[in-house]
Amino acid sequence: MVILRSKKVLLDGEFSPARIKIEDEKIVGIAPYEGEHDIDYGELCILPGCIDLHVHINEPGRTNWEGYESGTQAAAAGGTTTIVDMPLNSIPSTINASALETKRASAKAKAYVNVGFWGGAVPGNEKDIPDLAAEKVRGFKCFMVPSGVEEFDFVSTQDLEKSAEAIQPTGLRLLAHAEDPETIEKSAKIWTGENGASYADYLLSRPEEAEEIAVQTLVRISTTYDLDVHVVHVASARALDVIRAAKAQGCKITAETCAHYLYFSAEDISDGDTLFKCAPPIRKASVREALWGGLADGTLDFITSDHSPSLPSLKGLEKETPSFARFDKAWGGISSIQFLLSVVWTSAKARGFSLSQVSDWLSKNPAEWNAFEKRGRLASGFCADLIVFDPDAFFEVGEKKIFHRHKVTPYYLEKLSGLVHATYVSGKLIFSDGDEAVDGPFGKLV
Ligand SMILES: [Zn+2]
């Protein structure tokens, strides 16, 4: 048995002095603060580890972009104890049971935190959906526009209906990258080849309207097929309004947004600064504030990182490559898993939200939403996945070790609030501040 104590343990939404008793990977008791203990964390906060449901690890196939070893170490150093890996950017994509087996085999010996898997819904793989469900994927992800990699095709509305029909009996969710392809195609005509570096043009090429129309389609699919549908990375106030109205009507739709949409705004982004390229794009500050409003009123269910790294050359960061400083050619994806909690806390605090609320968006809500039994809270019987966090400490990104395979991130040199001092997975201390190393791998496939 190991007993941790602190003056500030997050229990049922409140910080209280308590001792946490850990045995056989589980929390076996929450006891009064005074008494026998092994480690005293004093005034530091103890929170459940974050559960990041939107991560691209890319292994196997594109391990030189990011692999399980570096990606899950970065997660651990940032306070995330469970990730769910997206079905694309690795080769093979997770679109059938044998691909899932390949993914699991490559993650198995390298998972420093717990790893789960989304299956993919692509045109023609409806017959693979029951097998993937039987093999315990956590749900199915599709793209309504080209995904950026050729081996993961996007679904037309007709394909989407076939996927919905196949997924419904499994009881799992359909997750969708929601942008309308016709609107994107129309808007993309502004790329003349001369203005690839212009962020204003990139924004015009992926307008809010594309998200709004796609979400309307998803609402219709959810209603028609009585299917749980989830909108990933909402970046539009207009899409948010559609989701809000649909939820009020009882539609089984849910939604997430990502840390970068809550932290940055278009006003921060210079022409040619392709580190910020992601899709949908980071929009103006008024949209960012609307997303905070969507979190506050429950329209958005939780927050993810959408950690989606690639090679610096593809990200438009190296001279003499075709994508250099061009938003039309650079890889769209932001490398960020290590900074999820601190980024969200920094921006949430500035808007008057509490740390307990932030923990709900990053731990409790994603755990409940994705049926992670006995995770996402600190309570007796729950998995001992927890972190020790100093909400008042500051650090500059780059001053401590960045564990991502490639260190390029738009958060570089940002001054963030909130430092992870220690991370425990299944009761084992795997990261402590100052060590610059993550112990393990002790993660489980979940
Ligand atoms: Zn993604």
Short mmCIF file of C-alpha atoms and ligand atoms in Angstrom, two decimals:
data_model
loop_
_atom_site.label_atom_id
_atom_site.label_comp_id
_atom_site.label_asym_id
_atom_site.label_seq_id
_atom_site.Cartn_x
_atom_site.Cartn_y
_atom_site.Cartn_z
CA MET A 1 0.00 0.00 0.00
CA VAL A 2 1.14 3.54 -0.78
CA ILE A 3 -0.49 6.52 0.92
CA LEU A 4 -0.29 10.00 -0.63
CA ARG A 5 -1.59 13.08 1.06
CA SER A 6 -2.20 16.70 0.24
CA LYS A 7 -4.15 19.67 1.58
CA LYS A 8 -5.90 19.87 -1.81
CA VAL A 9 -7.29 16.62 -3.17
CA LEU A 10 -10.05 16.96 -5.76
CA LEU A 11 -12.96 14.96 -4.35
CA ASP A 12 -16.45 15.36 -5.81
CA GLY A 13 -15.75 18.77 -7.31
CA GLU A 14 -14.09 20.26 -4.20
CA PHE A 15 -10.49 20.47 -3.04
CA SER A 16 -10.17 18.99 0.45
CA PRO A 17 -7.32 17.80 2.70
CA ALA A 18 -7.19 14.02 2.40
CA ARG A 19 -5.05 10.91 2.17
CA ILE A 20 -5.31 8.62 -0.86
CA LYS A 21 -4.61 4.95 -0.20
CA ILE A 22 -3.38 3.00 -3.24
CA GLU A 23 -3.04 -0.77 -3.53
CA ASP A 24 -2.96 -3.11 -6.55
CA GLU A 25 -3.25 -0.26 -9.04
CA LYS A 26 -6.44 1.09 -7.45
CA ILE A 27 -7.50 3.73 -5.00
CA VAL A 28 -8.64 1.61 -2.07
CA GLY A 29 -9.63 4.41 0.26
CA ILE A 30 -9.88 8.15 0.79
CA ALA A 31 -9.01 8.91 4.41
CA PRO A 32 -8.83 12.01 6.63
CA TYR A 33 -5.68 14.09 6.15
CA GLU A 34 -4.11 13.34 9.53
CA GLY A 35 -2.49 9.93 9.80
CA GLU A 36 0.10 7.59 8.40
CA HIS A 37 1.40 8.44 4.91
CA ASP A 38 4.29 7.80 2.53
CA ILE A 39 4.40 11.02 0.52
CA ASP A 40 3.14 14.43 1.60
CA TYR A 41 2.41 16.75 -1.34
CA GLY A 42 1.58 19.66 0.95
CA GLU A 43 -0.33 22.43 -0.82
CA LEU A 44 -0.03 20.88 -4.30
CA CYS A 45 -3.29 19.76 -5.90
CA ILE A 46 -4.00 16.09 -6.57
CA LEU A 47 -6.29 15.58 -9.57
CA PRO A 48 -7.37 12.60 -11.66
CA GLY A 49 -5.10 12.21 -14.73
CA CYS A 50 -6.39 13.77 -17.94
CA ILE A 51 -8.10 11.57 -20.52
CA ASP A 52 -7.32 12.83 -24.03
CA LEU A 53 -9.76 11.27 -26.47
CA HIS A 54 -8.28 12.79 -29.62
CA VAL A 55 -4.64 11.90 -30.32
CA HIS A 56 -2.81 10.88 -33.51
CA ILE A 57 0.16 8.65 -32.74
CA ASN A 58 0.96 7.58 -36.35
CA GLU A 59 2.67 4.28 -35.47
CA PRO A 60 3.21 2.03 -37.35
CA GLY A 61 3.80 3.49 -40.77
CA ARG A 62 4.61 7.09 -39.91
CA THR A 63 6.50 6.56 -36.68
CA ASN A 64 8.96 9.22 -37.82
CA TRP A 65 6.10 11.73 -37.29
CA GLU A 66 5.24 10.44 -33.80
CA GLY A 67 5.33 7.06 -32.11
CA TYR A 68 3.86 5.45 -29.00
CA GLU A 69 7.06 5.82 -27.04
CA SER A 70 7.53 9.57 -27.50
CA GLY A 71 3.81 10.39 -27.72
CA THR A 72 2.83 8.62 -24.51
CA GLN A 73 5.85 9.99 -22.62
CA ALA A 74 4.78 13.49 -23.66
CA ALA A 75 1.28 12.70 -22.43
CA ALA A 76 2.65 11.55 -19.05
CA ALA A 77 4.82 14.64 -18.63
CA GLY A 78 1.79 16.83 -19.27
CA GLY A 79 -0.57 15.09 -16.85
CA THR A 80 -2.49 12.86 -19.25
CA THR A 81 -2.81 9.24 -18.11
CA THR A 82 -5.07 7.86 -20.87
CA ILE A 83 -5.20 8.60 -24.59
CA VAL A 84 -7.42 7.27 -27.34
CA ASP A 85 -5.63 7.00 -30.67
CA MET A 86 -7.31 8.12 -33.88
CA PRO A 87 -7.61 5.56 -36.68
CA LEU A 88 -5.62 7.52 -39.25
CA ASN A 89 -2.11 8.70 -40.01
CA SER A 90 -0.68 5.34 -39.05
CA ILE A 91 -0.34 2.73 -41.80
CA PRO A 92 -2.47 0.70 -41.78
CA SER A 93 -5.41 2.88 -40.75
CA THR A 94 -7.54 1.20 -38.10
CA ILE A 95 -10.35 0.26 -40.50
CA ASN A 96 -10.55 -3.49 -39.92
CA ALA A 97 -9.81 -5.97 -37.16
CA SER A 98 -6.40 -7.02 -38.48
CA ALA A 99 -5.25 -3.39 -38.64
CA LEU A 100 -6.44 -2.95 -35.05
CA GLU A 101 -4.36 -5.98 -34.07
CA THR A 102 -1.32 -4.41 -35.77
CA LYS A 103 -1.88 -1.14 -33.91
CA ARG A 104 -2.25 -2.93 -30.58
CA ALA A 105 0.90 -4.95 -31.17
CA SER A 106 2.92 -1.82 -31.85
CA ALA A 107 1.52 0.05 -28.84
CA LYS A 108 1.78 -2.80 -26.37
CA ALA A 109 5.36 -2.59 -25.18
CA LYS A 110 5.63 1.19 -25.60
CA ALA A 111 2.60 2.66 -23.86
CA TYR A 112 3.75 4.84 -20.95
CA VAL A 113 0.11 5.83 -20.37
CA ASN A 114 -3.08 3.90 -21.07
CA VAL A 115 -4.01 3.69 -24.75
CA GLY A 116 -7.37 2.99 -26.37
CA PHE A 117 -8.27 2.96 -30.06
CA TRP A 118 -10.91 4.49 -32.30
CA GLY A 119 -11.91 2.48 -35.35
CA GLY A 120 -12.30 4.15 -38.73
CA ALA A 121 -15.48 4.46 -40.81
CA VAL A 122 -14.48 4.81 -44.47
CA PRO A 123 -16.40 4.15 -47.69
CA GLY A 124 -16.91 0.39 -48.05
CA ASN A 125 -15.80 -0.84 -44.62
CA GLU A 126 -19.33 -1.29 -43.23
CA LYS A 127 -18.74 -5.05 -43.09
CA ASP A 128 -15.72 -4.51 -40.83
CA ILE A 129 -17.65 -2.43 -38.30
CA PRO A 130 -19.10 -5.37 -36.27
CA ASP A 131 -15.65 -7.03 -36.03
CA LEU A 132 -14.00 -3.81 -34.90
CA ALA A 133 -16.74 -3.37 -32.30
CA ALA A 134 -16.29 -6.97 -31.11
CA GLU A 135 -12.55 -6.28 -30.78
CA LYS A 136 -13.42 -3.33 -28.53
CA VAL A 137 -12.63 -0.17 -30.44
CA ARG A 138 -14.12 2.72 -28.46
CA GLY A 139 -16.17 4.09 -31.36
CA PHE A 140 -15.77 5.02 -35.03
CA LYS A 141 -14.27 8.10 -36.63
CA CYS A 142 -15.01 9.39 -40.12
CA PHE A 143 -14.04 12.39 -42.22
CA MET A 144 -16.60 14.34 -44.23
CA VAL A 145 -13.78 16.05 -46.22
CA PRO A 146 -10.41 14.69 -47.45
CA SER A 147 -8.41 13.63 -44.41
CA GLY A 148 -4.96 14.63 -45.59
CA VAL A 149 -3.75 11.04 -46.03
CA GLU A 150 -4.72 8.98 -49.05
CA GLU A 151 -5.26 5.68 -47.24
CA PHE A 152 -8.11 7.09 -45.11
CA ASP A 153 -10.88 8.12 -47.50
CA PHE A 154 -13.67 10.53 -46.61
CA VAL A 155 -17.35 9.63 -46.60
CA SER A 156 -20.05 11.18 -48.79
CA THR A 157 -23.48 11.66 -47.24
CA GLN A 158 -24.51 8.34 -48.79
CA ASP A 159 -21.48 6.57 -47.31
CA LEU A 160 -22.24 8.21 -43.99
CA GLU A 161 -25.70 6.71 -44.01
CA LYS A 162 -24.27 3.24 -44.66
CA SER A 163 -21.77 3.68 -41.85
CA ALA A 164 -24.51 4.92 -39.51
CA GLU A 165 -26.62 1.87 -40.28
CA ALA A 166 -23.69 -0.44 -39.55
CA ILE A 167 -22.61 1.35 -36.36
CA GLN A 168 -26.05 1.74 -34.74
CA PRO A 169 -26.42 -1.92 -33.63
CA THR A 170 -22.95 -1.89 -32.01
CA GLY A 171 -24.07 0.73 -29.47
CA LEU A 172 -20.89 2.71 -30.15
CA ARG A 173 -20.57 6.30 -31.34
CA LEU A 174 -19.80 7.81 -34.71
CA LEU A 175 -17.25 10.63 -34.47
CA ALA A 176 -16.98 13.00 -37.40
CA HIS A 177 -14.58 15.59 -38.72
CA ALA A 178 -17.35 17.96 -39.73
CA GLU A 179 -16.66 20.22 -42.69
CA ASP A 180 -18.85 20.25 -45.77
CA PRO A 181 -16.83 19.24 -48.85
CA GLU A 182 -18.82 21.35 -51.35
CA THR A 183 -18.40 24.50 -49.31
CA ILE A 184 -14.69 23.77 -48.90
CA GLU A 185 -14.28 23.12 -52.61
CA LYS A 186 -16.05 26.36 -53.50
CA SER A 187 -14.04 28.33 -50.98
CA ALA A 188 -10.71 26.75 -51.93
CA LYS A 189 -10.86 28.46 -55.34
CA ILE A 190 -9.28 31.50 -53.71
CA TRP A 191 -5.94 29.65 -53.61
CA THR A 192 -4.29 31.12 -56.68
CA GLY A 193 -0.80 29.94 -55.89
CA GLU A 194 0.36 33.47 -55.10
CA ASN A 195 -1.08 33.84 -51.63
CA GLY A 196 -0.31 30.47 -50.03
CA ALA A 197 1.30 32.23 -47.08
CA SER A 198 -1.73 34.36 -46.29
CA TYR A 199 -3.51 33.28 -43.11
CA ALA A 200 -6.51 35.43 -44.02
CA ASP A 201 -6.87 33.43 -47.24
CA TYR A 202 -6.49 30.14 -45.40
CA LEU A 203 -9.36 31.21 -43.15
CA LEU A 204 -11.49 32.11 -46.18
CA SER A 205 -10.77 28.70 -47.68
CA ARG A 206 -12.30 26.88 -44.67
CA PRO A 207 -15.18 29.11 -43.55
CA GLU A 208 -17.42 28.62 -40.54
CA GLU A 209 -20.24 27.81 -42.92
CA ALA A 210 -18.50 24.53 -43.88
CA GLU A 211 -18.64 23.36 -40.26
CA GLU A 212 -22.19 24.57 -39.83
CA ILE A 213 -23.53 22.69 -42.88
CA ALA A 214 -21.69 19.49 -41.98
CA VAL A 215 -23.03 19.57 -38.42
CA GLN A 216 -26.56 19.99 -39.80
CA THR A 217 -25.99 16.78 -41.80
CA LEU A 218 -24.78 15.00 -38.66
CA VAL A 219 -27.83 16.11 -36.69
CA ARG A 220 -30.03 14.63 -39.41
CA ILE A 221 -28.04 11.35 -39.43
CA SER A 222 -28.19 11.08 -35.65
CA THR A 223 -31.96 11.62 -35.64
CA THR A 224 -32.69 9.33 -38.60
CA TYR A 225 -30.60 6.41 -37.35
CA ASP A 226 -31.07 7.03 -33.61
CA LEU A 227 -27.29 7.10 -33.41
CA ASP A 228 -24.93 8.75 -30.92
CA VAL A 229 -22.93 11.15 -33.07
CA HIS A 230 -20.00 13.23 -31.90
CA VAL A 231 -18.49 16.28 -33.56
CA VAL A 232 -14.72 16.40 -33.06
CA HIS A 233 -12.75 19.67 -32.80
CA VAL A 234 -15.55 22.24 -33.12
CA ALA A 235 -13.94 25.54 -34.15
CA SER A 236 -16.97 27.53 -35.24
CA ALA A 237 -19.55 29.57 -33.34
CA ARG A 238 -22.09 28.82 -36.06
CA ALA A 239 -21.59 25.05 -35.72
CA LEU A 240 -21.87 25.49 -31.97
CA ASP A 241 -25.29 27.11 -32.39
CA VAL A 242 -26.50 24.13 -34.44
CA ILE A 243 -25.26 21.70 -31.77
CA ARG A 244 -26.84 23.75 -28.98
CA ALA A 245 -30.23 23.78 -30.72
CA ALA A 246 -30.05 20.06 -31.58
CA LYS A 247 -29.19 19.13 -27.99
CA ALA A 248 -32.17 21.18 -26.78
CA GLN A 249 -34.37 19.11 -29.10
CA GLY A 250 -33.05 15.88 -27.55
CA CYS A 251 -30.76 14.92 -30.45
CA LYS A 252 -28.05 12.41 -29.40
CA ILE A 253 -25.24 14.68 -30.54
CA THR A 254 -22.17 15.61 -28.50
CA ALA A 255 -19.12 17.72 -29.25
CA GLU A 256 -15.58 18.58 -28.21
CA THR A 257 -13.23 21.43 -28.89
CA CYS A 258 -9.43 21.50 -28.65
CA ALA A 259 -6.95 23.42 -26.55
CA HIS A 260 -5.60 25.45 -29.49
CA TYR A 261 -9.03 26.83 -30.39
CA LEU A 262 -9.44 27.97 -26.78
CA TYR A 263 -5.99 29.51 -26.46
CA PHE A 264 -5.00 31.12 -29.75
CA SER A 265 -6.94 33.31 -32.15
CA ALA A 266 -6.44 34.28 -35.79
CA GLU A 267 -5.21 37.69 -34.65
CA ASP A 268 -2.12 35.92 -33.16
CA ILE A 269 -1.11 34.23 -36.41
CA SER A 270 1.32 35.81 -38.86
CA ASP A 271 1.35 35.08 -42.56
CA GLY A 272 3.59 32.13 -43.33
CA ASP A 273 3.51 30.82 -39.74
CA THR A 274 2.40 27.33 -40.69
CA LEU A 275 3.01 25.96 -37.19
CA PHE A 276 -0.56 27.11 -36.57
CA LYS A 277 -2.12 25.29 -39.51
CA CYS A 278 -4.89 22.94 -38.51
CA ALA A 279 -8.32 22.10 -39.91
CA PRO A 280 -10.77 23.54 -39.14
CA PRO A 281 -8.62 26.65 -38.70
CA ILE A 282 -8.08 28.76 -35.58
CA ARG A 283 -10.57 31.60 -36.07
CA LYS A 284 -10.92 35.12 -34.70
CA ALA A 285 -11.04 35.90 -30.98
CA SER A 286 -14.83 36.33 -30.92
CA VAL A 287 -15.20 32.69 -32.05
CA ARG A 288 -12.76 31.58 -29.36
CA GLU A 289 -14.89 33.31 -26.74
CA ALA A 290 -18.02 31.65 -28.15
CA LEU A 291 -16.30 28.27 -27.70
CA TRP A 292 -15.66 29.13 -24.04
CA GLY A 293 -19.35 29.94 -23.81
CA GLY A 294 -20.14 26.53 -25.32
CA LEU A 295 -18.08 24.84 -22.62
CA ALA A 296 -19.71 26.89 -19.88
CA ASP A 297 -23.25 25.99 -20.96
CA GLY A 298 -22.51 22.32 -21.72
CA THR A 299 -22.89 22.51 -25.51
CA LEU A 300 -19.31 21.27 -25.67
CA ASP A 301 -18.82 18.12 -23.61
CA PHE A 302 -15.05 18.03 -23.12
CA ILE A 303 -11.67 19.23 -24.41
CA THR A 304 -9.00 17.30 -26.34
CA SER A 305 -5.54 18.07 -27.72
CA ASP A 306 -5.95 16.71 -31.28
CA HIS A 307 -2.20 16.14 -31.07
CA SER A 308 -1.36 15.73 -34.75
CA PRO A 309 2.35 16.10 -35.39
CA SER A 310 4.28 15.60 -38.61
CA LEU A 311 7.79 16.14 -39.92
CA PRO A 312 9.06 19.75 -39.75
CA SER A 313 9.61 19.60 -43.53
CA LEU A 314 5.93 18.74 -44.17
CA LYS A 315 4.81 21.31 -41.60
CA GLY A 316 6.21 24.06 -43.82
CA LEU A 317 9.11 24.86 -41.53
CA GLU A 318 12.07 24.05 -43.76
CA LYS A 319 13.29 26.25 -46.57
CA GLU A 320 13.55 24.65 -49.99
CA THR A 321 10.60 22.34 -49.38
CA PRO A 322 7.38 22.90 -51.36
CA SER A 323 5.33 23.55 -48.24
CA PHE A 324 7.68 26.17 -46.77
CA ALA A 325 5.56 28.88 -45.07
CA ARG A 326 2.52 27.97 -47.19
CA PHE A 327 -0.83 27.35 -45.55
CA ASP A 328 -2.13 25.70 -48.72
CA LYS A 329 0.63 23.05 -48.72
CA ALA A 330 1.76 22.53 -45.11
CA TRP A 331 0.53 19.64 -42.97
CA GLY A 332 -2.55 20.60 -40.99
CA GLY A 333 -2.11 19.49 -37.42
CA ILE A 334 -0.81 20.86 -34.15
CA SER A 335 1.65 19.12 -31.90
CA SER A 336 0.50 19.68 -28.36
CA ILE A 337 -0.24 16.65 -26.21
CA GLN A 338 2.26 17.59 -23.51
CA PHE A 339 0.67 21.01 -22.96
CA LEU A 340 -3.03 20.17 -22.91
CA LEU A 341 -3.69 20.69 -19.21
CA SER A 342 -1.48 23.76 -18.75
CA VAL A 343 -2.85 25.45 -21.89
CA VAL A 344 -6.46 24.86 -20.90
CA TRP A 345 -5.80 25.92 -17.30
CA THR A 346 -3.97 29.10 -18.41
CA SER A 347 -6.87 30.21 -20.58
CA ALA A 348 -9.62 28.98 -18.26
CA LYS A 349 -8.16 30.78 -15.26
CA ALA A 350 -8.03 34.04 -17.22
CA ARG A 351 -11.78 33.70 -17.79
CA GLY A 352 -12.65 32.93 -14.17
CA PHE A 353 -13.17 29.16 -14.44
CA SER A 354 -12.06 26.95 -11.55
CA LEU A 355 -9.50 24.14 -11.64
CA SER A 356 -12.24 21.73 -10.64
CA GLN A 357 -14.22 22.74 -13.75
CA VAL A 358 -11.11 22.29 -15.92
CA SER A 359 -10.60 18.83 -14.44
CA ASP A 360 -14.19 17.93 -15.37
CA TRP A 361 -13.55 18.95 -19.01
CA LEU A 362 -10.30 16.96 -19.14
CA SER A 363 -10.97 13.93 -16.92
CA LYS A 364 -14.46 13.32 -15.57
CA ASN A 365 -16.48 14.25 -18.66
CA PRO A 366 -14.37 12.32 -21.21
CA ALA A 367 -14.33 9.28 -18.89
CA GLU A 368 -18.09 9.26 -18.50
CA TRP A 369 -18.76 10.08 -22.16
CA ASN A 370 -16.61 7.21 -23.41
CA ALA A 371 -17.68 4.73 -20.71
CA PHE A 372 -14.28 4.45 -19.06
CA GLU A 373 -15.34 2.59 -15.99
CA LYS A 374 -13.62 3.65 -12.78
CA ARG A 375 -11.48 6.35 -14.38
CA GLY A 376 -11.62 10.13 -14.40
CA ARG A 377 -12.28 10.68 -10.67
CA LEU A 378 -10.54 10.23 -7.37
CA ALA A 379 -12.67 7.85 -5.34
CA SER A 380 -12.38 4.48 -3.68
CA GLY A 381 -12.44 1.68 -6.27
CA PHE A 382 -11.17 3.92 -9.08
CA CYS A 383 -7.92 3.31 -11.01
CA ALA A 384 -5.00 5.11 -9.40
CA ASP A 385 -4.31 7.33 -12.43
CA LEU A 386 -3.60 10.68 -10.87
CA ILE A 387 -1.45 13.76 -11.08
CA VAL A 388 0.10 16.26 -8.71
CA PHE A 389 -0.34 19.76 -10.07
CA ASP A 390 0.74 23.23 -9.01
CA PRO A 391 -1.85 25.60 -10.48
CA ASP A 392 0.10 28.70 -9.41
CA ALA A 393 3.47 27.83 -10.99
CA PHE A 394 4.48 29.24 -14.38
CA PHE A 395 6.81 27.88 -17.03
CA GLU A 396 7.86 28.83 -20.50
CA VAL A 397 7.42 26.14 -23.15
CA GLY A 398 10.87 24.97 -24.20
CA GLU A 399 12.45 25.59 -20.80
CA LYS A 400 11.68 21.98 -19.79
CA LYS A 401 12.15 18.91 -21.93
CA ILE A 402 9.61 18.50 -24.73
CA PHE A 403 8.93 14.79 -25.15
CA HIS A 404 7.15 15.00 -28.55
CA ARG A 405 9.22 13.34 -31.28
CA HIS A 406 9.53 16.70 -33.02
CA LYS A 407 9.80 19.71 -30.77
CA VAL A 408 8.00 22.08 -33.14
CA THR A 409 4.78 23.42 -31.62
CA PRO A 410 2.97 26.77 -31.77
CA TYR A 411 3.14 26.85 -27.98
CA TYR A 412 6.93 27.30 -28.10
CA LEU A 413 7.96 30.15 -25.76
CA GLU A 414 4.39 30.61 -24.50
CA LYS A 415 4.31 31.28 -20.78
CA LEU A 416 1.85 28.81 -19.27
CA SER A 417 0.28 28.51 -15.86
CA GLY A 418 0.18 25.22 -14.03
CA LEU A 419 2.94 22.71 -13.70
CA VAL A 420 2.63 18.93 -13.45
CA HIS A 421 4.85 17.77 -10.58
CA ALA A 422 4.06 14.07 -10.68
CA THR A 423 2.05 11.60 -12.74
CA TYR A 424 0.88 8.21 -11.50
CA VAL A 425 -0.49 5.49 -13.80
CA SER A 426 -2.08 2.48 -12.10
CA GLY A 427 -0.55 3.65 -8.82
CA LYS A 428 3.02 3.81 -10.16
CA LEU A 429 4.91 7.09 -10.14
CA ILE A 430 5.94 7.42 -13.79
CA PHE A 431 6.92 11.08 -14.01
CA SER A 432 8.17 13.61 -11.54
CA ASP A 433 9.17 17.15 -12.33
CA GLY A 434 12.88 17.62 -12.59
CA ASP A 435 13.64 14.07 -13.69
CA GLU A 436 13.20 14.85 -17.39
CA ALA A 437 12.34 11.16 -17.83
CA VAL A 438 9.23 9.05 -17.78
CA ASP A 439 9.41 5.69 -16.04
CA GLY A 440 7.81 2.65 -17.60
CA PRO A 441 6.17 1.71 -19.84
CA PHE A 442 3.35 0.83 -17.46
CA GLY A 443 0.33 1.89 -19.54
CA LYS A 444 -2.45 -0.54 -20.37
CA LEU A 445 -4.38 -1.03 -23.58
CA VAL A 446 -7.90 0.01 -22.69
ZN ZN B 1 -7.58 14.81 -35.36
#
